[in-house]
C-alpha cells in the first residue's frame, strides 16, 4: 500500500538564521517583486549579488533566512502533522546549521538538538522518515573558498557531514536521499550545486558537469559509507520530472523530445541507478566541449553502490517543439504552452494523467520501488476569518491521487509513497516568495517577512486528513 505524507525543506522552512547557523547559498537569494525576469534573477546569482547579500546595510529582503519560522514553531508543526495523520515525513537537514562553514570536524550541538526532536517525534508517533541530506543549500564558505562542487574536495567534506548524520540518526531513517532533484544541477546550477554565474555570460558547461560528477561520486561514496556502518534504510535517487509531449506529430518534434528528455530528465538518474554514464552523453559532451576527469575509482564506486529506489518531483507536464510558439513556466524551467491544459497562476500546466504517465515511465526504466517525493499545487491563498478555502488545491489533489491509484492498481507500478510538497507553507524555491503556497497548513507571513507567522488549517488539511484515514482503513 502507498504511504501518504508531506514534505518541507530546511532552507525554505526553518529560518533561525540568527542562531549559530552558517550562511548558505540559499540565504543569499533576495526576494524580488514578481515580473518577467525576477524569478530567473533569483536563480542566477553572481559574485556581486552574493557580496551584496553579506552587506548588513543591504535593503533587500532575504526570505530563506526567515523561511516560515519552522525553527521556532517546530513543536506545533510536528503536532499538526500528527493530527493530519501523515504516514511519512520528508524533511531535509541544513548542512550549514550542523557545520556552519562545512569544514568543521564536529557539528554545532544547538543544530543537532533541533533535529533530535524531529527524529524522536517521528519515531514515537510511527511516522516514517524520508531524509533529504542536502536540499539545494551549500555552505557559502565552501563555495567561496573551494569553488563548491567544482572541487573534488567537496566529496570529503560532504562525507564528513554524512558520517555524523549516520552515527547520530542512522537508526531513525527509512529512506535516504543524498541530493534533492539532482538533475537541477544542469538546468538550475546555482540551486543544484551552488555554482555562481559569471557576471556577463552563461554558465560554463565544463563546470556544470564537473559539479554534477562530484555529486554522483559523493552519492555513491555516501551509500558505501552507510553500508560500512551498517546503517538501516534504503538509499534513493531523485530527479525533477516533466513528462514531455511533442507539440506536433512531426518526427523532428519527437526526436527533439527524446534528446531533451535524455539530458534534462534521465541523465542523472541513469548514472545513480545504473552505476555508469549513459551512451547518449558522449555526443553531448563532445558538442559542448566537456571533458570530465572520471577516474577508475569513480567508475568502480558508481558501479558498486547504485541507488535502491527512484524518487521524483512532478508538478506539471512539458511540451517540446522545433517551432517558435507560446511559452510558459514549469519547475525551474521554461516550456511550450499546451493548448489542452489549464495552468496555475504561475503558468504551471495542470496534468494529472502526466503523473500516471511519469510513474509508468520511471518504473519501466528502473524496475525498482518508486516514491513521488514532491507534488502539489502552488497558489495564492487568502486567509479570511482564520480560514482558507482552497478548493483548487483539493481538486488538484483529488485528480492526481486518482491517477496515482490507477498507476498502482491497474498498471502495477510499485509505488512506496506519495509526499505532498510544502505540507506546511514554505518560501518558494523557484520564485523566493510566500505568495506561491503549497501547504495544507497556512502560515501567516508575506513576501517581505511581515505577519504573525501563526498556523491555520486550510480546507485541504481536513480533506487530506480524511483521505489518509480512508486509505488506511482499506488496508
Short mmCIF file of C-alpha atoms in Angstrom, two decimals:
data_model
loop_
_atom_site.label_atom_id
_atom_site.label_comp_id
_atom_site.label_asym_id
_atom_site.label_seq_id
_atom_site.Cartn_x
_atom_site.Cartn_y
_atom_site.Cartn_z
CA UNK A 1 0.00 0.00 0.00
CA UNK A 2 1.05 3.56 -0.71
CA UNK A 3 2.13 5.69 2.25
CA UNK A 4 0.73 9.22 2.20
CA UNK A 5 2.87 12.04 3.54
CA UNK A 6 4.19 15.55 3.31
CA UNK A 7 7.47 17.41 2.94
CA UNK A 8 9.39 20.52 3.93
CA UNK A 9 12.92 21.68 3.08
CA UNK A 10 15.27 23.22 5.63
CA UNK A 11 16.19 26.35 3.65
CA UNK A 12 12.57 27.16 2.79
CA UNK A 13 11.06 26.28 6.17
CA UNK A 14 13.38 26.62 9.14
CA UNK A 15 14.62 30.20 9.31
CA UNK A 16 16.63 30.53 12.52
CA UNK A 17 19.34 32.48 10.71
CA UNK A 18 20.20 34.42 13.87
CA UNK A 19 21.20 31.20 15.62
CA UNK A 20 24.59 29.58 15.10
CA UNK A 21 23.75 28.53 11.57
CA UNK A 22 26.28 29.42 8.89
CA UNK A 23 25.26 31.29 5.75
CA UNK A 24 24.48 29.05 2.78
CA UNK A 25 23.76 29.56 -0.90
CA UNK A 26 20.00 29.89 -0.43
CA UNK A 27 20.45 32.58 2.23
CA UNK A 28 21.96 34.80 -0.49
CA UNK A 29 18.87 34.80 -2.72
CA UNK A 30 16.86 38.04 -2.41
CA UNK A 31 13.13 38.47 -2.82
CA UNK A 32 12.39 40.48 -5.96
CA UNK A 33 8.82 41.61 -6.80
CA UNK A 34 7.43 39.30 -9.45
CA UNK A 35 7.89 40.33 -13.07
CA UNK A 36 9.09 38.65 -16.24
CA UNK A 37 12.71 38.46 -15.05
CA UNK A 38 12.50 38.30 -11.25
CA UNK A 39 12.22 34.53 -10.95
CA UNK A 40 15.20 34.00 -13.24
CA UNK A 41 17.31 36.63 -11.46
CA UNK A 42 16.85 34.92 -8.10
CA UNK A 43 18.27 31.69 -9.54
CA UNK A 44 21.26 33.13 -11.42
CA UNK A 45 23.43 34.59 -8.68
CA UNK A 46 26.71 36.35 -9.45
CA UNK A 47 29.56 37.24 -7.08
CA UNK A 48 28.20 40.79 -6.95
CA UNK A 49 24.75 39.62 -5.81
CA UNK A 50 26.29 37.33 -3.20
CA UNK A 51 28.55 40.10 -1.93
CA UNK A 52 25.55 42.40 -1.51
CA UNK A 53 23.74 39.68 0.44
CA UNK A 54 26.52 39.78 3.04
CA UNK A 55 26.26 43.56 3.42
CA UNK A 56 24.45 44.35 6.65
CA UNK A 57 23.30 47.64 5.08
CA UNK A 58 21.55 45.87 2.17
CA UNK A 59 17.93 46.95 1.83
CA UNK A 60 16.90 43.72 0.15
CA UNK A 61 14.90 41.03 1.98
CA UNK A 62 16.37 37.53 2.08
CA UNK A 63 13.38 35.22 2.64
CA UNK A 64 15.26 31.96 3.18
CA UNK A 65 16.82 33.42 6.34
CA UNK A 66 13.30 33.55 7.78
CA UNK A 67 11.61 30.67 5.95
CA UNK A 68 8.31 30.12 7.72
CA UNK A 69 9.99 30.09 11.14
CA UNK A 70 9.97 26.34 11.48
CA UNK A 71 12.87 26.60 13.91
CA UNK A 72 10.56 28.40 16.33
CA UNK A 73 7.34 26.55 15.54
CA UNK A 74 8.75 23.02 15.21
CA UNK A 75 6.80 21.54 18.14
CA UNK A 76 3.47 22.98 16.98
CA UNK A 77 4.15 21.94 13.39
CA UNK A 78 5.00 18.36 14.31
CA UNK A 79 1.79 18.07 16.29
CA UNK A 80 -0.16 19.42 13.31
CA UNK A 81 1.43 16.78 11.08
CA UNK A 82 0.50 14.12 13.62
CA UNK A 83 -3.09 15.42 13.64
CA UNK A 84 -3.11 15.39 9.85
CA UNK A 85 -2.22 11.71 10.01
CA UNK A 86 0.68 11.55 7.57
CA UNK A 87 2.46 8.22 7.42
CA UNK A 88 5.77 9.53 6.09
CA UNK A 89 7.51 12.88 6.55
CA UNK A 90 10.16 14.10 4.16
CA UNK A 91 12.41 16.82 5.58
CA UNK A 92 15.96 17.95 4.97
CA UNK A 93 18.97 18.87 7.04
CA UNK A 94 20.68 22.23 6.81
CA UNK A 95 24.35 21.41 6.20
CA UNK A 96 25.29 24.92 7.41
CA UNK A 97 23.24 24.57 10.61
CA UNK A 98 25.24 21.48 11.57
CA UNK A 99 28.58 22.55 10.07
CA UNK A 100 28.47 26.36 9.62
CA UNK A 101 31.41 26.53 7.21
CA UNK A 102 31.20 22.94 6.02
CA UNK A 103 34.80 22.18 7.03
CA UNK A 104 34.40 21.67 10.79
CA UNK A 105 35.25 18.26 12.23
CA UNK A 106 32.42 18.38 14.78
CA UNK A 107 28.90 19.81 14.40
CA UNK A 108 27.24 22.63 16.29
CA UNK A 109 25.22 20.96 19.04
CA UNK A 110 22.40 23.52 19.01
CA UNK A 111 21.62 22.47 15.45
CA UNK A 112 21.92 18.81 16.38
CA UNK A 113 19.41 19.21 19.21
CA UNK A 114 16.96 20.95 16.88
CA UNK A 115 16.94 17.91 14.60
CA UNK A 116 16.95 15.45 17.51
CA UNK A 117 13.42 16.46 18.43
CA UNK A 118 12.15 15.88 14.88
CA UNK A 119 13.66 12.41 14.61
CA UNK A 120 12.39 11.45 18.07
CA UNK A 121 8.90 12.77 17.41
CA UNK A 122 8.56 10.79 14.19
CA UNK A 123 9.83 7.62 15.86
CA UNK A 124 7.47 7.94 18.81
CA UNK A 125 4.48 8.56 16.52
CA UNK A 126 5.25 5.86 13.95
CA UNK A 127 5.84 8.35 11.14
CA UNK A 128 8.32 7.03 8.58
CA UNK A 129 11.22 9.34 7.73
CA UNK A 130 12.35 10.20 4.22
CA UNK A 131 15.51 12.25 4.87
CA UNK A 132 16.93 14.60 2.27
CA UNK A 133 20.51 15.04 3.36
CA UNK A 134 21.18 18.04 1.11
CA UNK A 135 18.35 20.08 -0.39
CA UNK A 136 19.87 22.79 -2.62
CA UNK A 137 21.74 24.62 0.18
CA UNK A 138 25.56 24.52 0.29
CA UNK A 139 27.60 26.31 2.99
CA UNK A 140 28.72 29.54 1.32
CA UNK A 141 32.22 29.19 2.77
CA UNK A 142 32.76 26.07 0.65
CA UNK A 143 31.60 27.88 -2.47
CA UNK A 144 33.73 30.98 -1.96
CA UNK A 145 36.87 29.23 -0.74
CA UNK A 146 36.81 25.93 -2.64
CA UNK A 147 34.67 26.58 -5.69
CA UNK A 148 31.88 24.42 -4.31
CA UNK A 149 31.11 21.21 -6.19
CA UNK A 150 33.58 22.06 -8.97
CA UNK A 151 36.21 20.97 -6.43
CA UNK A 152 36.68 17.24 -5.78
CA UNK A 153 37.49 18.06 -2.13
CA UNK A 154 33.77 18.70 -1.66
CA UNK A 155 33.26 14.94 -1.62
CA UNK A 156 35.39 14.68 1.52
CA UNK A 157 33.54 17.49 3.30
CA UNK A 158 30.17 16.01 2.34
CA UNK A 159 31.21 12.58 3.64
CA UNK A 160 32.24 14.12 6.96
CA UNK A 161 28.75 15.61 7.19
CA UNK A 162 27.17 12.28 6.15
CA UNK A 163 29.25 10.31 8.65
CA UNK A 164 27.91 12.37 11.54
CA UNK A 165 24.33 12.08 10.28
CA UNK A 166 24.66 8.29 10.06
CA UNK A 167 26.16 7.97 13.52
CA UNK A 168 23.59 10.25 15.15
CA UNK A 169 20.38 9.40 13.31
CA UNK A 170 21.14 6.32 11.23
CA UNK A 171 18.64 4.14 13.06
CA UNK A 172 15.74 6.58 12.60
CA UNK A 173 15.63 6.90 8.81
CA UNK A 174 13.65 4.68 6.45
CA UNK A 175 14.52 6.34 3.14
CA UNK A 176 17.71 8.27 2.45
CA UNK A 177 18.17 10.86 -0.29
CA UNK A 178 21.71 12.29 -0.52
CA UNK A 179 20.76 15.01 -3.07
CA UNK A 180 17.45 16.67 -3.90
CA UNK A 181 16.42 16.86 -7.60
CA UNK A 182 19.97 16.16 -8.69
CA UNK A 183 19.26 16.99 -12.34
CA UNK A 184 18.63 20.60 -11.30
CA UNK A 185 22.42 20.90 -11.27
CA UNK A 186 22.13 21.08 -15.07
CA UNK A 187 19.10 23.31 -15.66
CA UNK A 188 19.39 25.38 -12.44
CA UNK A 189 23.09 25.19 -11.45
CA UNK A 190 23.01 27.65 -8.55
CA UNK A 191 20.20 25.77 -6.83
CA UNK A 192 21.52 22.34 -7.68
CA UNK A 193 25.23 22.76 -6.98
CA UNK A 194 25.75 26.32 -5.69
CA UNK A 195 27.52 27.28 -8.92
CA UNK A 196 27.93 31.06 -9.19
CA UNK A 197 27.07 32.59 -12.56
CA UNK A 198 29.72 34.67 -14.37
CA UNK A 199 28.79 38.38 -14.49
CA UNK A 200 28.27 38.80 -18.22
CA UNK A 201 27.89 35.33 -19.71
CA UNK A 202 26.18 32.00 -19.28
CA UNK A 203 27.34 29.04 -17.24
CA UNK A 204 30.47 27.12 -18.26
CA UNK A 205 29.23 23.63 -19.16
CA UNK A 206 32.55 22.16 -18.06
CA UNK A 207 31.99 23.44 -14.50
CA UNK A 208 28.33 22.40 -14.52
CA UNK A 209 29.14 18.78 -15.31
CA UNK A 210 32.24 18.67 -13.10
CA UNK A 211 29.96 19.69 -10.23
CA UNK A 212 27.42 17.03 -11.12
CA UNK A 213 30.10 14.37 -11.44
CA UNK A 214 31.42 15.15 -7.98
CA UNK A 215 27.88 14.87 -6.61
CA UNK A 216 27.49 11.49 -8.34
CA UNK A 217 30.67 10.21 -6.69
CA UNK A 218 29.65 11.70 -3.32
CA UNK A 219 26.29 9.95 -3.64
CA UNK A 220 27.90 6.56 -4.27
CA UNK A 221 30.51 7.03 -1.54
CA UNK A 222 27.73 8.01 0.87
CA UNK A 223 25.99 4.69 0.19
CA UNK A 224 29.34 2.92 0.54
CA UNK A 225 29.88 4.58 3.93
CA UNK A 226 26.36 3.68 5.06
CA UNK A 227 26.88 0.03 4.16
CA UNK A 228 30.18 0.03 6.05
CA UNK A 229 28.47 1.49 9.13
CA UNK A 230 25.53 -0.92 8.72
CA UNK A 231 23.06 1.96 8.53
CA UNK A 232 19.45 0.84 8.07
CA UNK A 233 17.10 2.20 5.45
CA UNK A 234 17.18 2.36 1.65
CA UNK A 235 19.04 4.88 -0.49
CA UNK A 236 17.47 6.57 -3.48
CA UNK A 237 17.99 9.00 -6.29
CA UNK A 238 15.64 11.90 -7.02
CA UNK A 239 15.07 13.84 -10.22
CA UNK A 240 12.68 16.52 -11.34
CA UNK A 241 10.32 15.00 -13.93
CA UNK A 242 8.49 16.94 -16.64
CA UNK A 243 6.50 14.37 -18.67
CA UNK A 244 7.43 15.60 -22.14
CA UNK A 245 4.99 15.63 -25.05
CA UNK A 246 5.82 16.53 -28.67
CA UNK A 247 3.89 19.63 -29.78
CA UNK A 248 3.06 18.02 -33.14
CA UNK A 249 3.38 14.55 -34.71
CA UNK A 250 6.32 15.88 -36.73
CA UNK A 251 9.27 13.47 -36.48
CA UNK A 252 11.51 16.47 -35.73
CA UNK A 253 9.45 17.37 -32.64
CA UNK A 254 9.54 13.81 -31.36
CA UNK A 255 13.28 13.42 -31.90
CA UNK A 256 13.95 16.71 -30.10
CA UNK A 257 11.81 15.39 -27.24
CA UNK A 258 13.95 12.26 -26.97
CA UNK A 259 17.19 14.25 -26.83
CA UNK A 260 15.91 16.83 -24.31
CA UNK A 261 14.44 14.13 -22.11
CA UNK A 262 17.73 12.25 -22.07
CA UNK A 263 19.81 15.19 -20.86
CA UNK A 264 17.27 17.13 -18.75
CA UNK A 265 15.50 14.24 -17.07
CA UNK A 266 17.21 10.86 -17.34
CA UNK A 267 20.97 11.53 -17.35
CA UNK A 268 21.49 11.96 -13.60
CA UNK A 269 19.22 9.13 -12.53
CA UNK A 270 20.74 6.81 -15.14
CA UNK A 271 24.17 7.37 -13.57
CA UNK A 272 22.94 6.87 -10.00
CA UNK A 273 20.58 3.96 -10.70
CA UNK A 274 22.60 2.08 -13.32
CA UNK A 275 26.06 2.91 -11.99
CA UNK A 276 27.60 4.30 -15.17
CA UNK A 277 27.41 7.17 -17.62
CA UNK A 278 24.85 6.59 -20.39
CA UNK A 279 25.94 6.31 -24.01
CA UNK A 280 23.95 9.34 -25.16
CA UNK A 281 26.08 11.78 -23.16
CA UNK A 282 29.18 11.10 -25.29
CA UNK A 283 27.88 13.19 -28.18
CA UNK A 284 26.50 15.87 -25.84
CA UNK A 285 29.85 16.25 -24.07
CA UNK A 286 31.72 16.42 -27.36
CA UNK A 287 29.44 19.15 -28.75
CA UNK A 288 29.65 21.16 -25.51
CA UNK A 289 33.41 20.68 -25.06
CA UNK A 290 33.00 18.91 -21.71
CA UNK A 291 35.94 16.73 -20.70
CA UNK A 292 35.47 15.12 -17.31
CA UNK A 293 38.15 13.55 -15.15
CA UNK A 294 36.37 10.29 -14.38
CA UNK A 295 38.86 8.11 -12.54
CA UNK A 296 38.92 4.33 -12.28
CA UNK A 297 37.93 4.67 -8.63
CA UNK A 298 34.98 6.86 -9.65
CA UNK A 299 33.76 4.23 -12.10
CA UNK A 300 34.21 1.48 -9.53
CA UNK A 301 32.30 3.19 -6.71
CA UNK A 302 29.48 4.27 -9.06
CA UNK A 303 29.02 0.72 -10.34
CA UNK A 304 29.25 -0.93 -6.91
CA UNK A 305 26.95 1.44 -4.98
CA UNK A 306 23.92 2.39 -7.08
CA UNK A 307 20.66 3.61 -5.56
CA UNK A 308 17.95 1.21 -4.42
CA UNK A 309 14.82 3.24 -5.20
CA UNK A 310 13.91 6.07 -7.54
CA UNK A 311 12.03 9.18 -6.49
CA UNK A 312 10.94 12.26 -8.38
CA UNK A 313 9.15 15.56 -8.21
CA UNK A 314 6.24 16.18 -10.54
CA UNK A 315 4.07 19.28 -10.76
CA UNK A 316 3.21 19.69 -14.44
CA UNK A 317 3.97 18.35 -17.88
CA UNK A 318 6.05 19.96 -20.64
CA UNK A 319 5.85 20.29 -24.40
CA UNK A 320 8.77 20.11 -26.85
CA UNK A 321 8.84 21.53 -30.36
CA UNK A 322 11.19 22.81 -33.04
CA UNK A 323 8.73 25.64 -33.74
CA UNK A 324 8.52 29.12 -32.18
CA UNK A 325 5.30 29.02 -30.16
CA UNK A 326 3.98 30.46 -26.90
CA UNK A 327 5.99 29.61 -23.79
CA UNK A 328 5.05 29.12 -20.14
CA UNK A 329 6.74 28.31 -16.84
CA UNK A 330 7.47 25.00 -15.15
CA UNK A 331 9.52 23.72 -12.21
CA UNK A 332 12.72 25.81 -12.59
CA UNK A 333 12.34 25.61 -16.39
CA UNK A 334 10.54 27.24 -19.32
CA UNK A 335 8.41 25.11 -21.61
CA UNK A 336 5.95 25.35 -24.50
CA UNK A 337 2.33 26.03 -23.62
CA UNK A 338 -0.02 23.07 -24.00
CA UNK A 339 -3.36 24.19 -25.55
CA UNK A 340 -5.17 21.21 -23.98
CA UNK A 341 -4.33 22.02 -20.37
CA UNK A 342 -5.23 24.63 -17.78
CA UNK A 343 -2.45 26.24 -15.78
CA UNK A 344 -1.84 27.73 -12.35
CA UNK A 345 -1.39 31.47 -11.84
CA UNK A 346 2.34 30.84 -12.26
CA UNK A 347 1.83 29.15 -15.64
CA UNK A 348 2.47 25.58 -14.48
CA UNK A 349 0.27 23.30 -16.57
CA UNK A 350 -2.04 21.04 -14.59
CA UNK A 351 -1.85 17.45 -15.85
CA UNK A 352 -2.86 14.61 -13.53
CA UNK A 353 -2.55 11.98 -16.27
CA UNK A 354 1.02 13.18 -16.78
CA UNK A 355 1.79 11.95 -13.26
CA UNK A 356 0.47 8.48 -14.08
CA UNK A 357 2.47 8.53 -17.30
CA UNK A 358 5.61 9.54 -15.39
CA UNK A 359 5.12 6.77 -12.83
CA UNK A 360 4.93 4.24 -15.65
CA UNK A 361 7.98 5.64 -17.45
CA UNK A 362 10.13 5.77 -14.32
CA UNK A 363 9.14 2.27 -13.19
CA UNK A 364 9.67 0.88 -16.68
CA UNK A 365 13.14 2.43 -16.89
CA UNK A 366 14.47 1.34 -13.49
CA UNK A 367 12.21 -1.54 -12.34
CA UNK A 368 12.53 -0.66 -8.66
CA UNK A 369 10.34 0.95 -5.96
CA UNK A 370 9.13 4.47 -6.80
CA UNK A 371 8.42 7.39 -4.48
CA UNK A 372 6.65 10.58 -5.53
CA UNK A 373 8.89 12.84 -3.45
CA UNK A 374 7.21 16.13 -4.40
CA UNK A 375 3.85 17.10 -5.84
CA UNK A 376 1.33 19.79 -5.13
CA UNK A 377 -0.38 22.97 -6.23
CA UNK A 378 1.16 26.40 -5.72
CA UNK A 379 -1.49 29.11 -5.32
CA UNK A 380 -2.15 32.49 -3.76
CA UNK A 381 -4.28 31.55 -0.74
CA UNK A 382 -6.48 34.05 1.10
CA UNK A 383 -6.88 33.90 4.89
CA UNK A 384 -10.36 35.06 5.92
CA UNK A 385 -11.61 34.78 9.50
CA UNK A 386 -8.83 32.28 10.24
CA UNK A 387 -9.91 30.05 7.36
CA UNK A 388 -8.54 29.24 3.90
CA UNK A 389 -10.99 27.82 1.36
CA UNK A 390 -8.63 26.17 -1.15
CA UNK A 391 -10.95 24.04 -3.26
CA UNK A 392 -8.49 24.44 -6.17
CA UNK A 393 -5.86 22.54 -4.18
CA UNK A 394 -8.33 19.86 -3.16
CA UNK A 395 -9.31 19.40 -6.81
CA UNK A 396 -5.63 19.13 -7.77
CA UNK A 397 -5.00 16.52 -5.08
CA UNK A 398 -8.12 14.57 -5.97
CA UNK A 399 -7.32 14.32 -9.68
CA UNK A 400 -3.68 13.43 -9.11
CA UNK A 401 -4.42 10.90 -6.35
CA UNK A 402 -6.88 9.13 -8.65
CA UNK A 403 -4.15 8.73 -11.27
CA UNK A 404 -1.63 7.51 -8.67
CA UNK A 405 -4.05 4.82 -7.50
CA UNK A 406 -4.66 3.77 -11.12
CA UNK A 407 -0.90 3.51 -11.66
CA UNK A 408 -0.64 1.23 -8.64
CA UNK A 409 -3.77 -0.88 -9.10
CA UNK A 410 -4.10 -1.10 -12.87
CA UNK A 411 -0.57 -0.50 -14.16
CA UNK A 412 1.09 -2.40 -11.27
CA UNK A 413 3.70 0.27 -10.57
CA UNK A 414 5.47 -0.38 -7.24
CA UNK A 415 4.71 2.95 -5.52
CA UNK A 416 6.05 3.22 -1.98
CA UNK A 417 4.86 6.71 -1.08
CA UNK A 418 3.25 9.96 -2.15
CA UNK A 419 4.67 13.08 -0.48
CA UNK A 420 2.84 16.40 -0.78
CA UNK A 421 5.23 19.28 -1.21
CA UNK A 422 5.36 22.15 1.26
CA UNK A 423 2.82 20.46 3.51
CA UNK A 424 3.25 23.49 5.76
CA UNK A 425 3.54 26.73 3.78
CA UNK A 426 7.16 27.49 2.92
CA UNK A 427 9.06 30.03 0.83
CA UNK A 428 9.02 29.08 -2.86
CA UNK A 429 12.41 27.85 -4.08
CA UNK A 430 11.51 28.89 -7.61
CA UNK A 431 10.41 32.47 -7.02
CA UNK A 432 11.58 33.29 -3.46
CA UNK A 433 8.08 34.37 -2.44
CA UNK A 434 5.46 33.37 0.11
CA UNK A 435 2.54 34.11 -2.20
CA UNK A 436 3.07 30.81 -4.00
CA UNK A 437 1.81 28.46 -1.30
CA UNK A 438 1.59 24.67 -1.39
CA UNK A 439 0.66 23.75 2.16
CA UNK A 440 -2.46 22.38 3.77
CA UNK A 441 -1.32 24.43 6.77
CA UNK A 442 -1.35 28.20 6.24
CA UNK A 443 1.47 30.34 7.65
CA UNK A 444 0.63 34.00 8.19
CA UNK A 445 3.66 35.61 6.56
CA UNK A 446 4.04 37.65 3.38
CA UNK A 447 6.66 38.09 0.66
CA UNK A 448 8.65 40.59 2.73
CA UNK A 449 8.56 38.82 6.09
CA UNK A 450 5.59 40.63 7.60
CA UNK A 451 2.92 38.79 9.58
CA UNK A 452 2.31 36.84 12.76
CA UNK A 453 3.52 33.50 11.33
CA UNK A 454 0.68 31.79 13.15
CA UNK A 455 -0.51 28.48 11.69
CA UNK A 456 -4.03 27.82 10.36
CA UNK A 457 -5.52 24.63 8.95
CA UNK A 458 -6.84 25.08 5.41
CA UNK A 459 -9.84 23.22 3.98
CA UNK A 460 -7.33 20.98 2.21
CA UNK A 461 -5.97 19.92 5.62
CA UNK A 462 -9.27 18.32 6.53
CA UNK A 463 -9.70 16.85 3.04
CA UNK A 464 -6.23 15.24 3.07
CA UNK A 465 -6.73 14.04 6.66
CA UNK A 466 -9.95 12.30 5.64
CA UNK A 467 -8.35 10.85 2.51
CA UNK A 468 -5.48 9.33 4.51
CA UNK A 469 -7.93 7.79 7.02
CA UNK A 470 -9.94 6.19 4.22
CA UNK A 471 -6.81 4.78 2.57
CA UNK A 472 -5.58 3.42 5.91
CA UNK A 473 -8.91 1.71 6.58
CA UNK A 474 -8.59 -0.15 3.29
CA UNK A 475 -5.51 -1.99 4.50
#
